[in-house]
Each structure stands twice: as structure tokens, then as C-alpha cells.
Amino acid sequence: MNASSPAFANPPAPAVPLGDPLPGSRPIDPPSLLHFSAKLENGRLVLPADFPLAALGRNAALTVIVESDQLAPVARPAYLRRESLELCAVGETLYTLRNAHRPAGTASVDPALRAYSRAVRTGLSLRGLTYRQMDALWMEIVLLDPLRVSYRAHGRPRLCACRCRVPWLEEEFLTLNAALSAIVRHCEPHRRTATANTFREIALPILAAPKPTSALLTLGDLANSVSRYATPSAAGQLSLPLAFN
């Protein structure tokens, strides 16, 4: 990807330095989200009696989840509309790094696959790789369509369908998710499931000038770096009196 890509005017600062764990490695688990039912009643936020208000830390941040059909009809379209932006151009090559270690008693990695992976890695001329990254299976995914990401004012970004090709498998896929699942099945056949996260486990190299400064940027970090529209809202904060059932 170059600086002329429509996704951004200038390449963002690499968010995944090469010394970090592989895309696809198990990240630190985020805090668990606890869900409690609540409702607005005559201007009061009514919470269940077992809501752990006394256990909350000072200035705790809460997430309010609202069913879209509870929004006023006149305001609903502004909050539900999506905007699609191009993230990567057609022809861009993306990469996923798969774990090359197999459990005892399972077949070892095909030597030809290892040789292909080594050629892909060395061809990028990246420096600062960890041993784990150097030992990984580097798999290419070539975009046959521009990769677009769909944003909404509230909620997570979502990758749009995008035709792509996996050179090693000599197959085309209708989505990145399908391509990644096929790669997982091929490179890690011992796994119980081929489920994988395209945002976390597919990346592209950001090559900055002067070389050889470089890094891998996951699609998730790239998507979050793109400026999105903001739904107009009133300034300030809304404070509601609490009531408990």
C-alpha cells in the first residue's frame, strides 16, 4: 500500500511492531463485559436490584446498549446508516502468519510449503523479525477487488465481501474470511476449528522511507486508523438519576 491509497492520506504509524506476537497468536483476553437489563422510565434510568453499583470503581466507564427500534424514528437513520471506505487497493498482497509447530503425533509441515513461506518472508526484506515470526508460515492473499470496510456511527467496523486469491492454494475466494479459513485448514490441520479473525490475523507490511524501517499492520489497526464520519450530537454529558427495581 502506498501513500496514495484512498484509505488515508499518509500511512499511519505502524500499530503492530515486528517484535510483537504473530497475528493469530492468542492476545491478552480483554475484560469480560457484564450485561444488565435496564430501561428509561419517566427520565430515570431504572436498573435491576442486583446491579453492583457499590462494587464499581470511581468514575467507572459503562457501555449503554440500546435496541435500534427504541430510537425515535426521525433520528434512527442517522445512527444506523453505514459508510463504506476503501481500505486496500485491488492487487494488494496481504499476509497471514500461521503457526508452523504441530502437536506430537501429527504430520509435519510440507517442506515445499516451508520453502514457499521462506521465499515470501525473505522477499519482503523486513528487519527486526522475532524468531517466532521467522519460523511462521507466511501465506499470501492477493486482492482481486478493492477491499472496503463498512462503518457505522455506533458499532464495530465490518469488512465487505472482497474477491481474493491464495497463490499457494491456487484458489479464489469470495471473502477474506473464507480465504483465511482455508489457509488455517491447510496450514494448521490439527486445529479443531478453522475459525479465525480477519481483523487480527491478516496484515500488510508498511514500508517507510528510508528503508529498512518496516512493520506489520493488521487490518483491524488499519481500519481503526481511517477517519470516519461522526453523527452530530449535542455537546456535554447527560446525567440521569438512577433507580433500582
Rosetta silent file (secondary structure, phi, psi, omega in degrees, C-alpha in Angstrom):
SEQUENCE: MNASSPAFANPPAPAVPLGDPLPGSRPIDPPSLLHFSAKLENGRLVLPADFPLAALGRNAALTVIVESDQLAPVARPAYLRRESLELCAVGETLYTLRNAHRPAGTASVDPALRAYSRAVRTGLSLRGLTYRQMDALWMEIVLLDPLRVSYRAHGRPRLCACRCRVPWLEEEFLTLNAALSAIVRHCEPHRRTATANTFREIALPILAAPKPTSALLTLGDLANSVSRYATPSAAGQLSLPLAFN
SCORE:     score description
SCORE:     0.000 S_00000001
   1 L     0.000  136.872  178.826    0.000    0.000    0.000 S_00000001
   2 L  -114.433  178.131 -173.637    1.356    3.430   -0.826 S_00000001
   3 L   -67.227  -15.014 -179.773    0.588    6.932    0.388 S_00000001
   4 L   -85.474   -2.892 -179.916   -1.850    7.483   -2.480 S_00000001
   5 L   -57.070  138.142 -178.690   -4.191    4.781   -1.225 S_00000001
   6 L   -65.543  -11.796 -177.618   -7.699    6.197   -0.691 S_00000001
   7 L   -69.857  -31.133  179.856   -7.771    4.771    2.822 S_00000001
   8 L  -159.860  152.550 -179.770   -5.516    7.501    4.188 S_00000001
   9 L   -71.441  -40.350  178.138   -3.504   10.487    3.015 S_00000001
  10 L  -129.468  142.994  179.705   -0.361    9.352    4.819 S_00000001
  11 L   -57.115  134.138  179.951    0.459    5.849    6.062 S_00000001
  12 L   -69.636  158.946  175.550   -0.487    5.557    9.741 S_00000001
  13 L   -61.081  130.905 -179.134    2.130    4.848   12.357 S_00000001
  14 L   -53.958  129.177 -177.749    2.614    1.063   12.464 S_00000001
  15 L   -96.670  -13.510 -179.983    0.487   -0.304   15.279 S_00000001
  16 E  -124.678   89.656  179.178    1.986   -3.808   15.306 S_00000001
  17 L   -61.086  154.582 -173.600    5.795   -3.679   15.566 S_00000001
  18 L   -65.539  -17.580  179.385    7.592   -6.665   14.148 S_00000001
  19 L   -81.890   -6.508 -178.334    8.726   -7.785   17.575 S_00000001
  20 L   -76.641  166.421  178.123    5.154   -8.359   18.716 S_00000001
  21 L   -58.363  160.867 -179.904    3.466  -11.788   18.712 S_00000001
  22 L   -60.656  143.715  164.535    2.236  -13.197   15.446 S_00000001
  23 L   -57.080  131.013 -177.080   -1.089  -12.117   14.055 S_00000001
  24 L   102.460  -17.375  174.164   -3.200  -15.082   15.050 S_00000001
  25 L   -70.769  152.668 -178.004   -1.413  -15.658   18.345 S_00000001
  26 L   -67.673  117.232  179.482   -3.749  -15.599   21.319 S_00000001
  27 L   -78.493  171.643  174.131   -3.879  -11.990   22.568 S_00000001
  28 L   -64.128  129.925 -177.713   -4.368  -10.948   26.152 S_00000001
  29 L   -62.526  131.415  175.815   -8.031  -11.509   26.924 S_00000001
  30 L   -71.704  162.723  177.865   -9.969   -8.229   27.136 S_00000001
  31 L   -58.655  143.785  177.220  -12.090   -7.599   30.221 S_00000001
  32 L   -71.161  142.880  177.627  -15.371   -9.501   30.226 S_00000001
  33 L   -95.123  127.456  178.340  -18.480   -7.435   29.564 S_00000001
  34 L  -101.006  128.995 -177.001  -21.275   -7.878   32.096 S_00000001
  35 L  -106.768  130.911  176.508  -24.784   -7.231   30.793 S_00000001
  36 L  -128.923  138.431  177.701  -27.634   -5.977   32.975 S_00000001
  37 L   -71.235  147.478  179.320  -31.113   -5.128   31.777 S_00000001
  38 L  -155.098  162.670  177.173  -32.153   -1.501   32.151 S_00000001
  39 E  -153.670  156.161  174.393  -34.842    0.858   30.919 S_00000001
  40 E   -92.872  129.865 -177.709  -35.700    4.528   30.789 S_00000001
  41 E  -139.816  106.327 -179.830  -38.798    5.363   32.770 S_00000001
  42 L    53.112   45.628  176.456  -40.006    8.946   33.061 S_00000001
  43 L    80.205    5.853  179.020  -36.475   10.329   32.736 S_00000001
  44 E  -116.409  138.353  175.974  -34.956    7.850   35.185 S_00000001
  45 E   -85.572  110.252 -175.213  -32.544    5.047   34.323 S_00000001
  46 E   -97.510  122.423 -177.711  -34.029    2.009   36.043 S_00000001
  47 E  -116.474  156.718  179.470  -31.582   -0.823   36.825 S_00000001
  48 L   -67.998  158.017 -175.969  -32.149   -4.249   38.395 S_00000001
  49 L   -64.028  -26.015 -178.320  -31.692   -4.622   42.140 S_00000001
  50 L   -89.349   10.721  177.247  -28.637   -6.841   41.711 S_00000001
  51 L   -64.179  126.559 -171.614  -26.741   -4.197   39.739 S_00000001
  52 L   -81.258   58.177 -177.455  -23.325   -3.991   41.510 S_00000001
  53 H   -59.177  -41.835 -177.179  -23.281   -0.230   41.924 S_00000001
  54 H   -67.523  -20.478 -177.331  -21.378   -0.410   45.223 S_00000001
  55 H   -91.781   -4.555 -178.149  -18.674   -2.551   43.582 S_00000001
  56 L   -74.853  143.394  175.561  -17.949   -0.119   40.738 S_00000001
  57 L   -72.472  162.898 -179.595  -14.676    1.774   40.758 S_00000001
  58 L   -62.549  132.180 -179.682  -14.618    5.543   40.951 S_00000001
  59 L    59.648   35.945  179.024  -15.527    7.083   37.562 S_00000001
  60 L   -62.146  140.001  178.051  -16.185    3.634   36.074 S_00000001
  61 L   -91.800  129.232 -179.710  -16.967    3.692   32.345 S_00000001
  62 L  -114.037  153.924  175.819  -20.176    1.904   31.371 S_00000001
  63 L  -108.909  126.486  178.549  -21.453    0.832   27.957 S_00000001
  64 L   -99.978  122.610  178.251  -25.083    1.541   27.133 S_00000001
  65 L  -107.325  121.982 -176.014  -26.646   -0.869   24.624 S_00000001
  66 L  -119.894  130.357  173.918  -29.838    0.383   23.021 S_00000001
  67 L   -68.552  132.343 -171.611  -32.108   -1.610   20.708 S_00000001
  68 H   -60.484  -29.302 -178.969  -32.368    0.353   17.482 S_00000001
  69 H   -74.064   -5.278  175.670  -36.173    0.192   17.388 S_00000001
  70 H   -88.458   -8.439  176.899  -36.206    2.207   20.625 S_00000001
  71 L   -75.296  149.300  176.264  -34.691    5.213   18.846 S_00000001
  72 L   -61.149  134.780 -176.583  -37.032    7.942   17.708 S_00000001
  73 L   -52.163  -35.872 -177.533  -37.924    7.245   14.045 S_00000001
  74 L   -69.323  -27.480 -177.308  -36.658   10.645   12.924 S_00000001
  75 L   -95.689  -18.168 -172.030  -33.217   10.002   14.451 S_00000001
  76 H   -57.652  -45.307 -177.627  -32.882    6.304   13.641 S_00000001
  77 H   -57.993  -36.218 -177.709  -31.476    6.609   10.064 S_00000001
  78 H   -66.160  -31.908 -178.303  -28.551    8.768   11.205 S_00000001
  79 H   -86.990  -23.299 -176.125  -27.434    6.165   13.721 S_00000001
  80 H   -99.474  -15.279 -177.290  -27.975    3.107   11.528 S_00000001
  81 L   -66.602  147.450  179.350  -26.593    4.288    8.197 S_00000001
  82 E  -112.566  151.693  176.580  -23.311    2.794    7.076 S_00000001
  83 E  -124.833  131.360 -177.730  -20.446    4.353    5.156 S_00000001
  84 E  -107.617  127.906 -179.950  -18.122    2.237    3.035 S_00000001
  85 E  -125.701  147.845  178.083  -14.499    3.282    2.500 S_00000001
  86 E   -76.764  129.661 -178.033  -11.716    1.648    0.529 S_00000001
  87 E  -101.773  -42.638  179.893   -9.089    0.138    2.805 S_00000001
  88 E  -138.549  143.816 -176.837   -6.745   -1.597    0.342 S_00000001
  89 L   -78.749  158.758  175.209   -6.452   -1.290   -3.416 S_00000001
  90 L   -59.316  140.632 -179.052   -7.051   -4.081   -5.907 S_00000001
  91 L    91.502  -12.491  179.014   -3.877   -6.101   -6.415 S_00000001
  92 L   -63.574  140.879  175.564   -2.637   -5.503   -2.853 S_00000001
  93 E  -103.320  124.230  177.195   -0.991   -8.532   -1.251 S_00000001
  94 E  -106.486  166.018 -174.567   -1.904   -9.227    2.356 S_00000001
  95 E  -135.939  145.586  169.981   -0.254  -11.724    4.687 S_00000001
  96 E  -130.448  134.375 -177.853   -1.236  -14.065    7.466 S_00000001
  97 E  -102.497  116.135 -176.034    1.379  -15.736    9.670 S_00000001
  98 E  -106.161  148.976 -179.020    0.408  -19.247   10.715 S_00000001
  99 L   -68.947  122.872 -176.884    1.914  -21.373   13.448 S_00000001
 100 L   -88.990   -6.247 -178.487    4.278  -23.931   11.906 S_00000001
 101 L   -83.681  134.625 -179.672    4.527  -26.135   15.007 S_00000001
 102 L  -113.723  144.854  176.669    2.427  -29.304   15.005 S_00000001
 103 L   -61.142  154.784  177.982    1.415  -31.392   18.035 S_00000001
 104 L   -58.140  139.278  178.381    3.257  -34.648   18.622 S_00000001
 105 L    90.067   -3.016  178.108    1.870  -37.484   16.552 S_00000001
 106 L  -107.215  161.443 -177.674    0.637  -35.259   13.691 S_00000001
 107 L   -64.946  142.667  178.978    2.160  -34.864   10.234 S_00000001
 108 L   -75.997  168.087 -178.808    4.957  -32.307    9.923 S_00000001
 109 L   -67.984  138.011  177.361    4.708  -29.281    7.656 S_00000001
 110 L   -56.050  124.958  179.177    5.172  -29.973    3.950 S_00000001
 111 H   -55.450  -35.289  179.064    8.784  -28.997    3.052 S_00000001
 112 H   -65.762  -36.760  177.526    7.537  -27.320   -0.125 S_00000001
 113 H   -66.932  -40.417  177.589    5.188  -25.153    1.943 S_00000001
 114 H   -62.139  -42.826 -179.850    8.046  -24.196    4.249 S_00000001
 115 H   -63.960  -41.490  177.512   10.198  -23.260    1.242 S_00000001
 116 H   -61.614  -47.041 -179.811    7.375  -21.145   -0.214 S_00000001
 117 H   -59.873  -42.135 -179.518    6.828  -19.397    3.127 S_00000001
 118 H   -63.883  -39.774  179.109   10.540  -18.664    3.465 S_00000001
 119 H   -65.148  -40.105  177.700   10.606  -17.157   -0.032 S_00000001
 120 H   -62.032  -47.292 -177.722    7.609  -14.932    0.798 S_00000001
 121 H   -64.044  -49.278 -177.619    9.223  -13.711    4.018 S_00000001
 122 H   -66.974  -29.760  179.372   12.671  -13.046    2.573 S_00000001
 123 H   -66.113  -22.395  179.144   11.151  -11.317   -0.452 S_00000001
 124 H   -81.601  -17.467  178.583    9.693   -8.633    1.821 S_00000001
 125 L    54.348   43.228  178.745   13.152   -7.748    3.218 S_00000001
 126 L   -85.997  143.758  178.412   11.727   -6.985    6.645 S_00000001
 127 L  -115.267  159.737  177.675   14.083   -6.445    9.548 S_00000001
 128 L    82.564   14.424  179.598   13.618   -6.905   13.276 S_00000001
 129 L   -69.589  143.877  174.304   11.601  -10.109   12.973 S_00000001
 130 L   -78.760  164.821  177.423   11.380  -12.294   16.041 S_00000001
 131 H   -59.822  -39.103 -178.831   12.379  -15.943   15.876 S_00000001
 132 H   -63.121  -39.963  178.870    8.722  -16.857   16.158 S_00000001
 133 H   -70.303  -38.384  179.532    7.832  -14.724   13.150 S_00000001
 134 H   -66.535  -29.734 -177.885   10.719  -16.061   11.116 S_00000001
 135 H   -86.961   -9.024 -177.436    9.613  -19.613   11.887 S_00000001
 136 L   -72.725  164.626  173.214    5.971  -18.948   10.990 S_00000001
 137 E   -90.143  112.531 -178.928    4.304  -19.941    7.728 S_00000001
 138 E   -89.253  114.387 -178.347    3.892  -16.731    5.714 S_00000001
 139 E  -113.703  135.899 -178.299    0.862  -17.038    3.467 S_00000001
 140 E   -94.319  146.318  172.025   -0.110  -14.534    0.797 S_00000001
 141 E  -132.431  117.658 -177.417   -3.609  -13.314   -0.052 S_00000001
 142 E  -101.148  128.551 -178.731   -3.920  -11.242   -3.225 S_00000001
 143 E   -78.821  126.821  176.260   -6.908   -8.907   -3.559 S_00000001
 144 L   -96.897  -12.085  173.790   -8.881   -9.280   -6.795 S_00000001
 145 L  -132.911  159.508  172.053  -11.226   -6.445   -5.778 S_00000001
 146 L   -62.083  139.058  177.545  -10.629   -3.349   -3.677 S_00000001
 147 E   -89.137  120.909 -178.607  -11.058   -4.199   -0.001 S_00000001
 148 E  -114.354  152.346  178.658  -13.671   -1.941    1.555 S_00000001
 149 E  -122.295  138.244 -177.928  -14.679   -1.531    5.165 S_00000001
 150 E  -102.285  125.978 -179.960  -18.158   -0.595    6.314 S_00000001
 151 E  -113.223  151.427  171.072  -18.501    1.824    9.219 S_00000001
 152 E  -132.102  152.465 -177.321  -21.458    2.866   11.305 S_00000001
 153 L   -55.605  -35.617  179.359  -21.533    5.745   13.771 S_00000001
 154 L  -128.170  126.244 -177.618  -22.022    3.212   16.579 S_00000001
 155 L   120.661  171.738 -175.681  -20.603   -0.298   16.416 S_00000001
 156 L   -83.876  153.035  175.050  -17.527   -2.015   15.080 S_00000001
 157 L   -66.048  157.714 -175.987  -16.231   -1.720   11.503 S_00000001
 158 E  -137.114  128.848  178.739  -17.079   -4.591    9.184 S_00000001
 159 E   -73.532  136.678  177.317  -15.101   -5.850    6.183 S_00000001
 160 L   -83.366  160.363  176.310  -17.082   -6.009    2.957 S_00000001
 161 L   -58.724  140.236 -176.345  -17.023   -9.034    0.668 S_00000001
 162 L  -152.104  120.208  177.188  -13.915   -8.987   -1.486 S_00000001
 163 L   -65.860  138.422 -178.705  -12.743  -11.500   -4.060 S_00000001
 164 E  -150.186  166.731 -177.462   -9.221  -12.658   -3.339 S_00000001
 165 E  -131.399  137.928  174.664   -6.738  -15.350   -4.316 S_00000001
 166 E  -105.658  105.488 -174.622   -4.422  -17.521   -2.227 S_00000001
 167 L   -56.052  -42.526 -176.946   -1.450  -18.292   -4.516 S_00000001
 168 L   -63.267  -39.283 -179.157   -0.250  -21.356   -2.612 S_00000001
 169 L   -82.267  -14.393 -176.446   -3.679  -22.979   -2.705 S_00000001
 170 L    54.685   43.790 -179.129   -4.292  -21.794   -6.291 S_00000001
 171 E  -132.754  150.642  172.943   -7.844  -20.927   -5.275 S_00000001
 172 E  -107.557  150.071 -178.244  -10.061  -17.866   -5.400 S_00000001
 173 E  -134.329  155.027 -178.448  -12.471  -16.914   -2.615 S_00000001
 174 L   -84.091  -19.112 -179.324  -15.391  -14.511   -2.354 S_00000001
 175 L  -141.684  158.044  174.362  -14.326  -13.132    1.046 S_00000001
 176 H   -64.671  -35.546 -179.364  -11.182  -12.720    3.113 S_00000001
 177 H   -62.356  -41.664  178.323  -12.802  -14.757    5.857 S_00000001
 178 H   -65.813  -39.612  178.802  -13.241  -17.735    3.512 S_00000001
 179 H   -64.697  -43.471 -178.973   -9.632  -17.405    2.336 S_00000001
 180 H   -65.624  -40.488  178.124   -8.307  -17.245    5.891 S_00000001
 181 H   -62.129  -40.393  178.616  -10.323  -20.288    6.953 S_00000001
 182 H   -65.100  -38.891  178.264   -8.936  -22.270    4.005 S_00000001
 183 H   -65.060  -42.626  179.401   -5.390  -21.254    4.951 S_00000001
 184 H   -61.473  -44.899 -179.884   -5.960  -22.309    8.561 S_00000001
 185 H   -61.378  -36.214 -177.025   -7.297  -25.701    7.455 S_00000001
 186 H   -79.331  -43.457 -174.649   -4.272  -26.218    5.212 S_00000001
 187 H   -86.477  -25.835 -177.318   -1.508  -24.877    7.474 S_00000001
 188 L  -131.668   62.971 -174.698   -2.917  -25.956   10.840 S_00000001
 189 L   -65.147  -15.774 -179.672   -4.914  -29.144   10.143 S_00000001
 190 L   -76.920  -14.502 -178.637   -4.642  -30.195   13.792 S_00000001
 191 L   -68.649  145.035 -179.602   -6.911  -27.336   14.906 S_00000001
 192 L   -72.076  -26.471 -179.035  -10.445  -28.293   15.887 S_00000001
 193 L  -139.533  150.190  178.210  -11.877  -25.320   14.055 S_00000001
 194 L   -95.807   11.142  179.356  -10.781  -23.130   11.165 S_00000001
 195 L   -62.777  133.208  179.563  -12.386  -20.061   12.723 S_00000001
 196 L  -148.115  162.579 -176.448  -10.045  -17.063   12.559 S_00000001
 197 L  -106.177  110.510 -176.900  -10.259  -13.291   12.935 S_00000001
 198 H   -63.667  -34.875 -179.433   -9.544  -11.400    9.707 S_00000001
 199 H   -66.167  -38.261 -175.795   -9.048   -8.090   11.523 S_00000001
 200 H   -92.273  -26.489 -168.169   -6.395   -9.533   13.869 S_00000001
 201 H  -110.572    5.682  172.510   -4.834  -12.265   11.754 S_00000001
 202 L  -122.026  134.319 -175.172   -4.335  -10.613    8.354 S_00000001
 203 E  -140.710  168.052  172.975   -1.767   -7.860    7.993 S_00000001
 204 E  -132.819  149.660  178.834    0.167   -5.868    5.444 S_00000001
 205 E   -80.478  134.725  173.202    3.737   -4.583    5.646 S_00000001
 206 E  -102.694  113.285 -178.862    4.168   -0.832    5.960 S_00000001
 207 E  -101.607  111.147 -178.278    7.472    0.096    4.360 S_00000001
 208 L   -95.470  156.667  175.088    8.576    3.544    5.440 S_00000001
 209 L   -96.716  141.255   -4.576   11.359    5.612    3.891 S_00000001
 210 L   -80.536  153.292  175.838   14.212    5.281    4.289 S_00000001
 211 L   -64.481  154.608   13.841   14.345    1.507    4.239 S_00000001
 212 L  -105.660   26.372  178.956   14.628   -0.865    6.034 S_00000001
 213 L   -62.601  127.422 -176.440   12.270    0.560    8.677 S_00000001
 214 E  -159.335  166.431  178.552    9.123   -1.527    8.413 S_00000001
 215 E  -163.090  163.865  173.724    6.327   -3.121   10.391 S_00000001
 216 E   -97.290  135.636  178.943    3.235   -5.251   10.029 S_00000001
 217 E  -119.826  120.203  179.342   -0.100   -3.517   10.325 S_00000001
 218 E   -72.026  157.018  177.794   -3.187   -5.636   10.982 S_00000001
 219 H   -61.264  -33.542  178.471   -6.370   -4.895    9.067 S_00000001
 220 H   -63.153  -45.734  179.160   -8.032   -4.060   12.378 S_00000001
 221 H   -67.279  -36.410  177.686   -5.476   -1.380   13.214 S_00000001
 222 H   -65.400  -44.274  179.841   -5.630   -0.056    9.664 S_00000001
 223 H   -61.828  -38.868 -179.111   -9.438    0.115    9.766 S_00000001
 224 H   -73.812  -15.310  179.928   -9.343    1.963   13.092 S_00000001
 225 H   -85.007  -13.485 -178.174   -6.866    4.484   11.673 S_00000001
 226 L   -78.960  132.904  178.342   -9.278    5.645    8.983 S_00000001
 227 L   -68.427  133.716 -179.999  -11.206    8.796    9.789 S_00000001
 228 L  -115.617  159.909  175.386  -14.928    8.132    9.994 S_00000001
 229 L   -68.277  158.320  178.276  -17.913   10.394    9.876 S_00000001
 230 L  -121.750  133.197  175.987  -19.433   11.390   13.195 S_00000001
 231 L   -72.312  125.631 -179.098  -23.136   11.538   13.913 S_00000001
 232 L   -56.864  138.955  178.113  -23.944   15.049   15.148 S_00000001
 233 L  -146.731  159.262  179.873  -24.763   15.143   18.817 S_00000001
 234 L   -70.360  144.499  179.344  -25.322   17.761   21.473 S_00000001
 235 L   -71.501  158.079  177.106  -22.260   18.878   23.392 S_00000001
 236 L    92.544 -172.262 -177.853  -21.830   17.988   27.024 S_00000001
 237 L  -123.457  152.700  179.403  -22.951   14.988   29.017 S_00000001
 238 L  -102.354  125.789  178.631  -26.332   13.699   30.064 S_00000001
 239 L  -112.414  122.151 -177.845  -26.779   12.881   33.750 S_00000001
 240 L  -113.646  138.452  173.919  -29.737   10.677   34.674 S_00000001
 241 L   -68.966  139.938 -178.863  -30.976    9.892   38.164 S_00000001
 242 E   -92.826  147.132  172.059  -30.744    6.172   38.916 S_00000001
 243 E  -139.383  149.932 -177.082  -33.492    3.964   40.240 S_00000001
 244 E  -120.657  139.430  178.895  -33.373    0.273   41.120 S_00000001
 245 L   -67.116    0.000    0.000  -36.085   -2.343   40.722 S_00000001
